[in-house]
CSV table of C-alpha atoms in Angstrom, one decimal:
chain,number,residue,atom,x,y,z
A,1,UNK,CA,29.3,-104.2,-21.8
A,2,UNK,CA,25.8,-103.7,-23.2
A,3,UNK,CA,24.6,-107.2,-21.0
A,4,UNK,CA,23.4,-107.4,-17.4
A,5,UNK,CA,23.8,-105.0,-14.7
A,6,UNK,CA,25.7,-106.9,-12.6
A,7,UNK,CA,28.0,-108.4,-15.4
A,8,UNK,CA,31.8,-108.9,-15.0
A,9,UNK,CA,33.2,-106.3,-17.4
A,10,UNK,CA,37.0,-106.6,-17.7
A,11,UNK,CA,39.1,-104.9,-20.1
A,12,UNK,CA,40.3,-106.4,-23.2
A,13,UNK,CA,43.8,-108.0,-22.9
A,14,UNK,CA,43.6,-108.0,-19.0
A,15,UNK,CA,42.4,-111.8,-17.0
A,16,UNK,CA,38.8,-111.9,-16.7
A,17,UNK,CA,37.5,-111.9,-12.9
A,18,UNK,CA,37.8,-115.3,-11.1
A,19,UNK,CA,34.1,-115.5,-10.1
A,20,UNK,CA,33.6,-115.5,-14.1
A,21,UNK,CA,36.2,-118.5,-14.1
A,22,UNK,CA,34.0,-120.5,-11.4
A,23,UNK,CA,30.7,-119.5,-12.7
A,24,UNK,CA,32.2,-121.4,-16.2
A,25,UNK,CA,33.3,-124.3,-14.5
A,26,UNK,CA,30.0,-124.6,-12.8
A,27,UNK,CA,27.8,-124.5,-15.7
A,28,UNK,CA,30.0,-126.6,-17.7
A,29,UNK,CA,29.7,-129.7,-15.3
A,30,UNK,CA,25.7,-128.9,-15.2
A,31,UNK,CA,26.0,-129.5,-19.3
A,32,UNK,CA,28.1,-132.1,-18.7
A,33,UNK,CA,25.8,-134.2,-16.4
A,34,UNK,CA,22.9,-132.4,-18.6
A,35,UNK,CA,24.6,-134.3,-22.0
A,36,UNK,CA,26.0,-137.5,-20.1
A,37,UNK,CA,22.9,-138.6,-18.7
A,38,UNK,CA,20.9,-137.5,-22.2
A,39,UNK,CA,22.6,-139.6,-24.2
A,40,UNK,CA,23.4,-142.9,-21.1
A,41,UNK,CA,19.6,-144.0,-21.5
A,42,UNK,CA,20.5,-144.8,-24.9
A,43,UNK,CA,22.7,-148.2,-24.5
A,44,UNK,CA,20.0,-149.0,-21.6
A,45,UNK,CA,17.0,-149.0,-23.8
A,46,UNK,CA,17.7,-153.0,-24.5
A,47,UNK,CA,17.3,-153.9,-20.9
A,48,UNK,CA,14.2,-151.3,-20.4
A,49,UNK,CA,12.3,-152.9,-23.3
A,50,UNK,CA,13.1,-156.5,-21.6
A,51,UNK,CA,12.7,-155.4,-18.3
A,52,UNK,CA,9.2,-153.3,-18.7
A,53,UNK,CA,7.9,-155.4,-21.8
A,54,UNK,CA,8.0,-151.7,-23.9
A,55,UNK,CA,7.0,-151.7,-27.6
A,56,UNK,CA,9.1,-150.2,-30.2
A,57,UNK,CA,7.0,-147.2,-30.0
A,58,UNK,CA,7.2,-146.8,-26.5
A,59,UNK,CA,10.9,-147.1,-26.5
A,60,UNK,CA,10.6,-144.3,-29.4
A,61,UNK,CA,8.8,-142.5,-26.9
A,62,UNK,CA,11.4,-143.0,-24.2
A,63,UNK,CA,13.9,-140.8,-26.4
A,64,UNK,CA,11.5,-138.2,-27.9
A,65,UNK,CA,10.1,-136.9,-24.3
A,66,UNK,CA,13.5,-135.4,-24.1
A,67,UNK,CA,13.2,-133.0,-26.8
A,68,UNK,CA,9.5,-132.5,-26.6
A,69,UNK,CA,9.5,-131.3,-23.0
A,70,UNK,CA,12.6,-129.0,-24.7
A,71,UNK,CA,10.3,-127.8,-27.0
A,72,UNK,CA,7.2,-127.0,-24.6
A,73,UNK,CA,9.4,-125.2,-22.1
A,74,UNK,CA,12.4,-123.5,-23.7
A,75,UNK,CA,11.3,-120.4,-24.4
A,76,UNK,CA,9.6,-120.3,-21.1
A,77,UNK,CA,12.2,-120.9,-18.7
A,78,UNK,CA,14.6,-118.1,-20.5
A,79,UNK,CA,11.6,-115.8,-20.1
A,80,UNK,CA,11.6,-116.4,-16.6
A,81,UNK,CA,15.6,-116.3,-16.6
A,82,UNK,CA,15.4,-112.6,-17.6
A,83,UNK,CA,12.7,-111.7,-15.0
A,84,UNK,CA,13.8,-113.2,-12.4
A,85,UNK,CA,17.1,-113.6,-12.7
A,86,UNK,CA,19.5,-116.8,-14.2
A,87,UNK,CA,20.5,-118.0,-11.2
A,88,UNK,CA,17.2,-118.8,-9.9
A,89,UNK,CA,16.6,-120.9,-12.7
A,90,UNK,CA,19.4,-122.4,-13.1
A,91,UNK,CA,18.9,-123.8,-9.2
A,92,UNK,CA,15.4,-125.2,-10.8
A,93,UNK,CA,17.1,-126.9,-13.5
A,94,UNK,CA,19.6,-128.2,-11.6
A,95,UNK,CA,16.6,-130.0,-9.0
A,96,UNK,CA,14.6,-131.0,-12.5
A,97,UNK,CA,17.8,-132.9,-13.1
A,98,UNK,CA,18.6,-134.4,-10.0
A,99,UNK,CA,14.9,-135.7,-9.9
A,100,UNK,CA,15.1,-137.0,-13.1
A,101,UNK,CA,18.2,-138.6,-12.4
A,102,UNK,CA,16.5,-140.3,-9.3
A,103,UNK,CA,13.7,-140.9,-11.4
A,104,UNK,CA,15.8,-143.2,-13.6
A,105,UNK,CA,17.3,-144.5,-10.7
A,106,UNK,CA,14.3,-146.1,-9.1
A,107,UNK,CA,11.8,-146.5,-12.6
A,108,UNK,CA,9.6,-149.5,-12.6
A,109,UNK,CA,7.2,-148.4,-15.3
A,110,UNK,CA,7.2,-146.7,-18.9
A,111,UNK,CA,5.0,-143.7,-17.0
A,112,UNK,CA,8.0,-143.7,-14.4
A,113,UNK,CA,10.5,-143.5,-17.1
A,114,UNK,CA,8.6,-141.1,-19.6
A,115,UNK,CA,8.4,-138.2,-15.8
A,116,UNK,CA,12.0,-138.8,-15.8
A,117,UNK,CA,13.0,-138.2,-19.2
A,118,UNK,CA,10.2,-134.9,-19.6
A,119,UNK,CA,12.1,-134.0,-16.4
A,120,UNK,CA,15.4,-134.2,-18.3
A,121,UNK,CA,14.4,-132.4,-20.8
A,122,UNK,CA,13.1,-129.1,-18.6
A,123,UNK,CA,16.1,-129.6,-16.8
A,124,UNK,CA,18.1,-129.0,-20.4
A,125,UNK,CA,16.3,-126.3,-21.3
A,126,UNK,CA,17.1,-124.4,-18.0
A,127,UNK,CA,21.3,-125.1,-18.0
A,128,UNK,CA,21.1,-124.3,-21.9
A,129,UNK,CA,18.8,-121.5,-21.6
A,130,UNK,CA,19.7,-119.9,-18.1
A,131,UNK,CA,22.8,-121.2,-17.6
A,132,UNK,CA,24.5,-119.9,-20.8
A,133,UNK,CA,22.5,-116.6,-19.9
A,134,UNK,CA,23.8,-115.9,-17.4
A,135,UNK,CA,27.4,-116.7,-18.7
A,136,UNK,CA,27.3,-114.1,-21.5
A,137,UNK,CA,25.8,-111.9,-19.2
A,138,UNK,CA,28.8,-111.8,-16.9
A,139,UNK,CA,31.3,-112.1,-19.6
A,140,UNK,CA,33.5,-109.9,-21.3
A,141,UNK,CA,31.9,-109.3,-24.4
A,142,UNK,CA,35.1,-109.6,-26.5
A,143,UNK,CA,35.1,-113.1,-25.2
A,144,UNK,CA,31.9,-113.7,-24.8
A,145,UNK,CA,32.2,-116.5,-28.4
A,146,UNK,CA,34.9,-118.1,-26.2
A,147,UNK,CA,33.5,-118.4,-22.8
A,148,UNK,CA,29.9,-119.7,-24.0
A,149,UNK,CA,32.1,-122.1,-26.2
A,150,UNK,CA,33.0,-123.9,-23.2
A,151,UNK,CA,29.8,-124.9,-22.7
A,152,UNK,CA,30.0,-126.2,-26.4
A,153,UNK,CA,33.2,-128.2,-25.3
A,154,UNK,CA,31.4,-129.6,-22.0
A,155,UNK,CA,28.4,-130.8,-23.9
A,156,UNK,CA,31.1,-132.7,-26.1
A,157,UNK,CA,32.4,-134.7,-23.2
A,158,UNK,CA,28.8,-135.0,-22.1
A,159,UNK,CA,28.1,-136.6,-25.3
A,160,UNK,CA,31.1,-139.0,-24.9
A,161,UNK,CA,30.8,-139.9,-21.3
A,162,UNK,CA,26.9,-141.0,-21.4
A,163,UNK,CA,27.7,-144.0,-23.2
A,164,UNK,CA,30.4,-144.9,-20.6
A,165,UNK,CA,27.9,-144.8,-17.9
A,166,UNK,CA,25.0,-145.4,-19.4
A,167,UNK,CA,26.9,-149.2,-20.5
A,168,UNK,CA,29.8,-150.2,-18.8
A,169,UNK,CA,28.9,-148.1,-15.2
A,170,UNK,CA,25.2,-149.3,-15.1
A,171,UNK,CA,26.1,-152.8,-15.8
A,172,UNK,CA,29.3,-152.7,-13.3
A,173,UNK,CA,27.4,-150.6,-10.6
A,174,UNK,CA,24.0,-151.3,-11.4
A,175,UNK,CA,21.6,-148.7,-12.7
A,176,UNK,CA,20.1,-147.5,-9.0
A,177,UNK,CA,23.3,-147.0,-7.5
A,178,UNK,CA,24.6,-145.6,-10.5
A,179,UNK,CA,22.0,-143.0,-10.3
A,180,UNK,CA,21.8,-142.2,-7.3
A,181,UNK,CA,25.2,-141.5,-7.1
A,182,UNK,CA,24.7,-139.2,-9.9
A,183,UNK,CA,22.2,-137.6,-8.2
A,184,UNK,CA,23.6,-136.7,-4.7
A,185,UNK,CA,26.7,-134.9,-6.7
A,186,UNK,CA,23.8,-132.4,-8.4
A,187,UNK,CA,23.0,-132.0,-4.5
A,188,UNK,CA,27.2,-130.6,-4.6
A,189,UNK,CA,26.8,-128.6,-7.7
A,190,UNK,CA,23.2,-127.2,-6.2
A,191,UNK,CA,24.9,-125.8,-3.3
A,192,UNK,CA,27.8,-124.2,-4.9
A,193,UNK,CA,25.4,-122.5,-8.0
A,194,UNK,CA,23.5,-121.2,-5.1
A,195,UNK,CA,26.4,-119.2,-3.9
A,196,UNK,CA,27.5,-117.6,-7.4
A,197,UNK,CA,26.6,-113.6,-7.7
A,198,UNK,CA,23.4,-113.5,-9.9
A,199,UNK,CA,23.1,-111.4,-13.0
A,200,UNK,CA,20.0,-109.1,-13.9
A,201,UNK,CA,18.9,-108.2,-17.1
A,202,UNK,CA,20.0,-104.5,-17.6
A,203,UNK,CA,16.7,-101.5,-17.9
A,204,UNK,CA,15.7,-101.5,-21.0
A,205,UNK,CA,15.9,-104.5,-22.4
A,206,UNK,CA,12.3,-106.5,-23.7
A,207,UNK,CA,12.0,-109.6,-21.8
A,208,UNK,CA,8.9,-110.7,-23.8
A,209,UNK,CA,8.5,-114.2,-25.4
A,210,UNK,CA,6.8,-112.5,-28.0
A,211,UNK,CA,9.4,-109.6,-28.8
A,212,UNK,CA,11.7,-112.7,-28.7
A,213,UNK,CA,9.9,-114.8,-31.2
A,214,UNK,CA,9.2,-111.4,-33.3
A,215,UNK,CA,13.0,-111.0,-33.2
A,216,UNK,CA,13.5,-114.5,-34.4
A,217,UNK,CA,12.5,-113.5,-37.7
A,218,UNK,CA,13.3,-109.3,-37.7
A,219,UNK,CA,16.9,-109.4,-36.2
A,220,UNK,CA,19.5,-110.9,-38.8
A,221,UNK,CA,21.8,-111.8,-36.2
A,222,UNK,CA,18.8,-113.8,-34.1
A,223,UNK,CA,17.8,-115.2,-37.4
A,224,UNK,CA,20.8,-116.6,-38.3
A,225,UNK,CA,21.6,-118.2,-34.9
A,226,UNK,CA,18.5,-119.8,-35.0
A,227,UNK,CA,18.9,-120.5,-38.8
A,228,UNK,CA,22.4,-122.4,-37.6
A,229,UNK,CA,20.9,-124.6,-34.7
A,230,UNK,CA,17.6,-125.8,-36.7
A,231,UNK,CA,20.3,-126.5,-39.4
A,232,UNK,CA,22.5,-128.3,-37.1
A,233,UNK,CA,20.0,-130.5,-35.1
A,234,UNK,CA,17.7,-131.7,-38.0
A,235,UNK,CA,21.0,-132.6,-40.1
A,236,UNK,CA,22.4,-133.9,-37.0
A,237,UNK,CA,19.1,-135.6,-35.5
A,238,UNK,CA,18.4,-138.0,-39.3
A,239,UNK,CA,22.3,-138.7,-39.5
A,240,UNK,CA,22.6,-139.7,-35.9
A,241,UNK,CA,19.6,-142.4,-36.6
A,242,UNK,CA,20.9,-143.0,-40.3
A,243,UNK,CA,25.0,-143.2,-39.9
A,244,UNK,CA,24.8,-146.1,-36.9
A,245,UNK,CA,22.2,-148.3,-39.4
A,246,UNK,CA,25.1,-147.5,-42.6
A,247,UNK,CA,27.8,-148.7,-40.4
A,248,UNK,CA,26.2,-151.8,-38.8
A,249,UNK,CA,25.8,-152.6,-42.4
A,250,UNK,CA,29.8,-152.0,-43.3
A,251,UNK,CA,30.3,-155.0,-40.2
A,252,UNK,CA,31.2,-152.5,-37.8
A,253,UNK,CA,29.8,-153.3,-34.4
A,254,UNK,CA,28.0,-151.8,-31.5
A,255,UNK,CA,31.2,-151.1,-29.4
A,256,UNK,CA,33.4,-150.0,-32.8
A,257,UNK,CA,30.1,-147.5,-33.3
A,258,UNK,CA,30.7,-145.8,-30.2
A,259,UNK,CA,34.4,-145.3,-30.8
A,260,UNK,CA,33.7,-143.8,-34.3
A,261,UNK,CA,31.3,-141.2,-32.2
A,262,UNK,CA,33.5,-140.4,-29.6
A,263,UNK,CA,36.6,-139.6,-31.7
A,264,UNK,CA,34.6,-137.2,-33.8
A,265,UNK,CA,32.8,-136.1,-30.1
A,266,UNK,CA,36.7,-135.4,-29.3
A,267,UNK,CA,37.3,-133.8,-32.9
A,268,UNK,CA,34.5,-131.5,-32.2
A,269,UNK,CA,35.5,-130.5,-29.0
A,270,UNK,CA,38.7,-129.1,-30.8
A,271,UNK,CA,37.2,-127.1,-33.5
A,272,UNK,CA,34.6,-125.3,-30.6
A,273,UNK,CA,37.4,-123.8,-29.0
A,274,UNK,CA,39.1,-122.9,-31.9
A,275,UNK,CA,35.9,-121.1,-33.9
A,276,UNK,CA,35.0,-120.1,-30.8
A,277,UNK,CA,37.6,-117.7,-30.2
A,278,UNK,CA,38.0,-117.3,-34.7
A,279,UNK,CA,34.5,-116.1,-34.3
A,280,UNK,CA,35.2,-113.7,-31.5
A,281,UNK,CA,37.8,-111.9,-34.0
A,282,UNK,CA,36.7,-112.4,-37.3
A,283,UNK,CA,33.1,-112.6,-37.4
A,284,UNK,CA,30.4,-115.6,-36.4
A,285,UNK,CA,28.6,-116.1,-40.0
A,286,UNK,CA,31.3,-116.3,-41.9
A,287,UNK,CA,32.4,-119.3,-39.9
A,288,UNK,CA,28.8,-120.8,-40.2
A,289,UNK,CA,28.5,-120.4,-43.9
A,290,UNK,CA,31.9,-122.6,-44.6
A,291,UNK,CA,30.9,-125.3,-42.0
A,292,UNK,CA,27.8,-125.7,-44.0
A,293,UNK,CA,29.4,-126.0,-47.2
A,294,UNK,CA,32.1,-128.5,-46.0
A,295,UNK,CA,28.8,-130.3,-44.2
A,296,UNK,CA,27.1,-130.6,-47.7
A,297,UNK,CA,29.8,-132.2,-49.3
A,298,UNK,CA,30.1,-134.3,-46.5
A,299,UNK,CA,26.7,-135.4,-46.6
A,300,UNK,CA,26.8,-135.8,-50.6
A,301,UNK,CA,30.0,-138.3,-49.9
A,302,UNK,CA,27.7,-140.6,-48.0
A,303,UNK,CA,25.7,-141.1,-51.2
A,304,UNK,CA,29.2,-142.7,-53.0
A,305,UNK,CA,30.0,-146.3,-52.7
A,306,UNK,CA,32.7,-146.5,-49.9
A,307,UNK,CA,34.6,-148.6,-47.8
A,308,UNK,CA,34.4,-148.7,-43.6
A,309,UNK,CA,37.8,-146.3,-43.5
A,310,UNK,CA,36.8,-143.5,-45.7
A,311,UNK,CA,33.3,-143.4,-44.5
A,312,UNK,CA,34.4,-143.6,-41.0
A,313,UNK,CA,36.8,-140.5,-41.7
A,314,UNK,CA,33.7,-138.9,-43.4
A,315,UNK,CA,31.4,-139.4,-40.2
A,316,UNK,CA,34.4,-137.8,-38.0
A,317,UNK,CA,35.1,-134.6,-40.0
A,318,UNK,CA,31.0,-134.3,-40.1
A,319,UNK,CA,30.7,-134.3,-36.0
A,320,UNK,CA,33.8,-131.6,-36.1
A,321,UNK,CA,31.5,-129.8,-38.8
A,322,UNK,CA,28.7,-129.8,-36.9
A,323,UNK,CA,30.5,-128.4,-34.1
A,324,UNK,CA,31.4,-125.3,-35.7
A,325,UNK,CA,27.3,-124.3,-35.9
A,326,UNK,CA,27.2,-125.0,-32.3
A,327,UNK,CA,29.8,-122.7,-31.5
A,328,UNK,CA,29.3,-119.9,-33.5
A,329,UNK,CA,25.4,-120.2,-33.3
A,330,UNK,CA,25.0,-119.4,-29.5
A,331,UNK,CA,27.1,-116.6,-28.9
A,332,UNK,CA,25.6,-114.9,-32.2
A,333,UNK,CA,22.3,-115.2,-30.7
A,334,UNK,CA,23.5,-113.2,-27.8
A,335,UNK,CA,25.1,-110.6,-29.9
A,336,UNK,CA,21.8,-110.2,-31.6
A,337,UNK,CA,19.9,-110.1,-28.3
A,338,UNK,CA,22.8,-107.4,-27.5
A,339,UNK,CA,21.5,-105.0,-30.6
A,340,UNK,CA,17.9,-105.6,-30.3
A,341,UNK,CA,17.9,-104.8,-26.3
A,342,UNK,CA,16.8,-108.1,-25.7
A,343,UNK,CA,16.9,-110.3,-22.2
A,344,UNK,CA,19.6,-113.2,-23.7
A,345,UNK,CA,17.4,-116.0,-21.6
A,346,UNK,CA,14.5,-115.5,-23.6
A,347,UNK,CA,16.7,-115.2,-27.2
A,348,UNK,CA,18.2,-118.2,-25.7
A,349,UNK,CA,15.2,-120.1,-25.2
A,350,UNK,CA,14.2,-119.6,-28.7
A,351,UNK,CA,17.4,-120.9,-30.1
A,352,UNK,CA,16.7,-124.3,-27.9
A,353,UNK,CA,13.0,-124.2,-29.0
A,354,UNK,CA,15.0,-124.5,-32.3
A,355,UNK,CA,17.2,-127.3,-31.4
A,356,UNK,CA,14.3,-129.3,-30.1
A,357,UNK,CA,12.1,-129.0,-32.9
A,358,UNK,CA,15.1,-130.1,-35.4
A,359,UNK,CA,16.2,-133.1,-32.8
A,360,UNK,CA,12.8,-134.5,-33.0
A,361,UNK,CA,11.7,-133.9,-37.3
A,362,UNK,CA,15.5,-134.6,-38.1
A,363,UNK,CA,15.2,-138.8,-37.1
A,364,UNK,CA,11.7,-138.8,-38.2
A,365,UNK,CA,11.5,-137.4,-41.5
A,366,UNK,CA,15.4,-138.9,-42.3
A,367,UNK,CA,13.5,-142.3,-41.3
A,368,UNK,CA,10.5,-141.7,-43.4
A,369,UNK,CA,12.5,-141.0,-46.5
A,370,UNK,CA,15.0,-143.5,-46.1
A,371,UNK,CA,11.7,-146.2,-45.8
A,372,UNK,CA,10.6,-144.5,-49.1
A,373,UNK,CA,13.6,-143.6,-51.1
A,374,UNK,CA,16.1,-145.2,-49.5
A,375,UNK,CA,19.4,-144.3,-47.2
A,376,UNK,CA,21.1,-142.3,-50.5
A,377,UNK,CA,18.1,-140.2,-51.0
A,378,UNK,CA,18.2,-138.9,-47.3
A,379,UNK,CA,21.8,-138.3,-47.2
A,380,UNK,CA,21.5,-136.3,-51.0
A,381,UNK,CA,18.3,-134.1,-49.2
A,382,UNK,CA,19.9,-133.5,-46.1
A,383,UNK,CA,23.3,-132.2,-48.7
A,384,UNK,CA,21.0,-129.9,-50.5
A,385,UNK,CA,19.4,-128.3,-46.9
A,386,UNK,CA,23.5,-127.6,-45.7
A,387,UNK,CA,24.0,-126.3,-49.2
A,388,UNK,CA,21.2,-123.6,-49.4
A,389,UNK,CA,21.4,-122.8,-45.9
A,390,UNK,CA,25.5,-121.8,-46.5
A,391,UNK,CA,24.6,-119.8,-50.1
A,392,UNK,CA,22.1,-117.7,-48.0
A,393,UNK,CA,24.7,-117.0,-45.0
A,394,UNK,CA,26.9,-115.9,-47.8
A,395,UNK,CA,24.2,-113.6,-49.3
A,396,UNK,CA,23.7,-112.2,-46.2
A,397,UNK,CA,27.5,-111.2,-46.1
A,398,UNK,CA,27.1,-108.8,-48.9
A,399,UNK,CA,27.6,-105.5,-48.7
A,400,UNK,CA,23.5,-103.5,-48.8
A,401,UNK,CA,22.6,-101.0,-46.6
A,402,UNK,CA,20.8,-102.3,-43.5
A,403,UNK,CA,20.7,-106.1,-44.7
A,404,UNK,CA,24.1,-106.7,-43.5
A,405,UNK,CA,24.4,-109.3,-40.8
A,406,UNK,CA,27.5,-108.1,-39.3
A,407,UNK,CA,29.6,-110.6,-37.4
């Protein structure tokens, strides 16, 4: 394959190498743990806002170092993935997040809690930046939509678990043992990653941040990846602070929330294996282009007077829809990395400097124009943005010389 020296290269049709296998199943429990303890502060931020006397801003605050530290160091830590190799920094990412999870253990303070959440955050940007890095390095490329989909699918039952701990665990366990516990299992998973064959970036390649951020915008295939995960996260970032508020006010409670979320967590999962491997055969942007449509007029349905059922369903088929970007959006930033004979941490680290930017503008600015134009307008905005962003993937489908995106 055209990825790292060191890469696991086996033939189509035959079973890829068992140290590929492992290497998958490692990184998928580091984005498991990477999701699961991202979204368990959120049922806890009740009992830190009694317990630590926080404001509404500083609760804010509490959530938003996440992505901001996501933002400040993404690109840098799949620069340093390429140079020095993604196994390196995937062992940092896996200490940032065993710290952080001690951190949140033993908290007194809003300064305690905002380290351990900007600890968090570094720590995600070095599993999603390094870790799916080196996965696509030392998979076969024909695969390469389905292996990196995994990590899709692990995120998925990150995102479903968190609340589990993060509610009933805590308040069965108690948040410092909870933790901790948490924490001396990344001191298992540290151990294990330490033994896994490393993967180099292979001669040739531009490891830059700045060839990476020029590609953002020169390579169609980069473009469109990180076209997909802005998309995804600013869509996905207002609905996930709009949908809860539009079902509280159906009757629908905090517990029958949380089920709503994790069947379409569970739906999602589903449809990332499935356009994983779609992708894979039949091309990435396609794929992208008709989850954005069916994500526009899922968005545009909010707008209609519903009951609880149908806008339940709607909330469900939007988490699968959103799915589908995430799937198809990594592995084509690889690809594009691939044809431009760049290191895939760095191109990596762009895409998440995407998804951090869009997972902190997305709440805001759906907040601000739901103040100021109410919930309808928001959801009819956020329709038109999935709506222009599929007619331009299926622009870029047509046939012209040399502006042709390709899978």
């Amino acid at each position: 394959m055209r990825g790292a020296r060191h890469a696991t290269t086996a033939p189509a049709g035959r079973p890829y190498d068992a140290r590929v296998r492992r290497l998958i199943a490692l990184v998928c429990l580091l984005v498991v743990f990477d999701l699961a303890l991202w979204s368990a502060v959120v049922p806890l931020l009740p009992h830190y806002r009694r317990a630590l006397g926080l404001t509404t801003l500083q609760t804010a605050w509490i959530l938003a170092a996440f992505s901001l530290a996501v933002i400040v160091v993404a690109v840098p830590m799949g620069h340093l993935a390429d140079r020095v190799g993604p196994r390196l920094v995937t062992v940092i990412g896996t200490l940032s997040m065993a710290a952080a999870t001690a951190g949140l253990a033993l908290a007194g303070t809003f300064g305690e809690l905002m380290v351990a959440r900007l600890f968090q955050g570094a720590a995600d940007a070095a599993v999603w930046g390094a870790g799916l890095a080196w996965v696509a390095a030392r998979a076969p490329v024909e695969r390469r939509g389905e292996f990196v989909g995994y990590a899709q699918v692990a995120a998925t039952v990150g995102v479903v678990a968190g609340p589990f701990i993060g509610g009933v665990v805590t308040t069965t366990f108690g948040i410092r043992t909870t933790f901790l516990g948490m924490t001396a299992l990344f001191a298992i998973l540290l151990a294990l990653i330490a033994l896994e064959p490393d993967a180099r970036t292979e001669e040739g390649r531009r490891t830059s941040m700045t060839s990476a951020l020029r590609a953002s915008l020169g390579d169609s295939m980069i473009t469109a990846s990180v076209g997909m995960i802005l998309v995804v996260a600013l869509v996905g970032g207002a609905l996930q602070l709009l949908v809860p508020l539009h079902l509280s006010s159906l009757g629908v409670d905090r517990s029958g929330i949380g089920l709503v979320y994790s069947v379409g967590a569970v739906l999602g999962g589903g449809a990332i294996v499935v356009t994983a491997r779609v992708g894979d055969r039949v091309g990435r942007v396609p794929l992208a282009a008709g989850a954005c449509g069916v994500l526009a007029a899922l968005t545009a349905a909010f707008t209609l007077p519903a009951g609880i059922s149908v806008f339940v369903a709607l909330v469900i088929a939007c988490s699968a829809a959103q799915s589908i970007l995430y799937a198809v959006g990594y592995p084509l930033s690889t690809d594009g990395a691939d044809r431009a004979r760049l290191g895939h941490g760095v191109v990596l680290g762009v895409v998440n400097l995407m998804w951090g930017i869009g997972a902190v503008v997305g709440p805001v600015a759906g907040s601000r124009l739901a103040d100021w134009q109410g919930t309808r307008a928001a959801y009819a905005l956020l329709a038109v943005v999935c709506a222009a962003t599929a007619a331009l993937f299926v622009r870029s489908q047509r046939p012209s010389p040399g502006s042709q995106i390709g899978r």
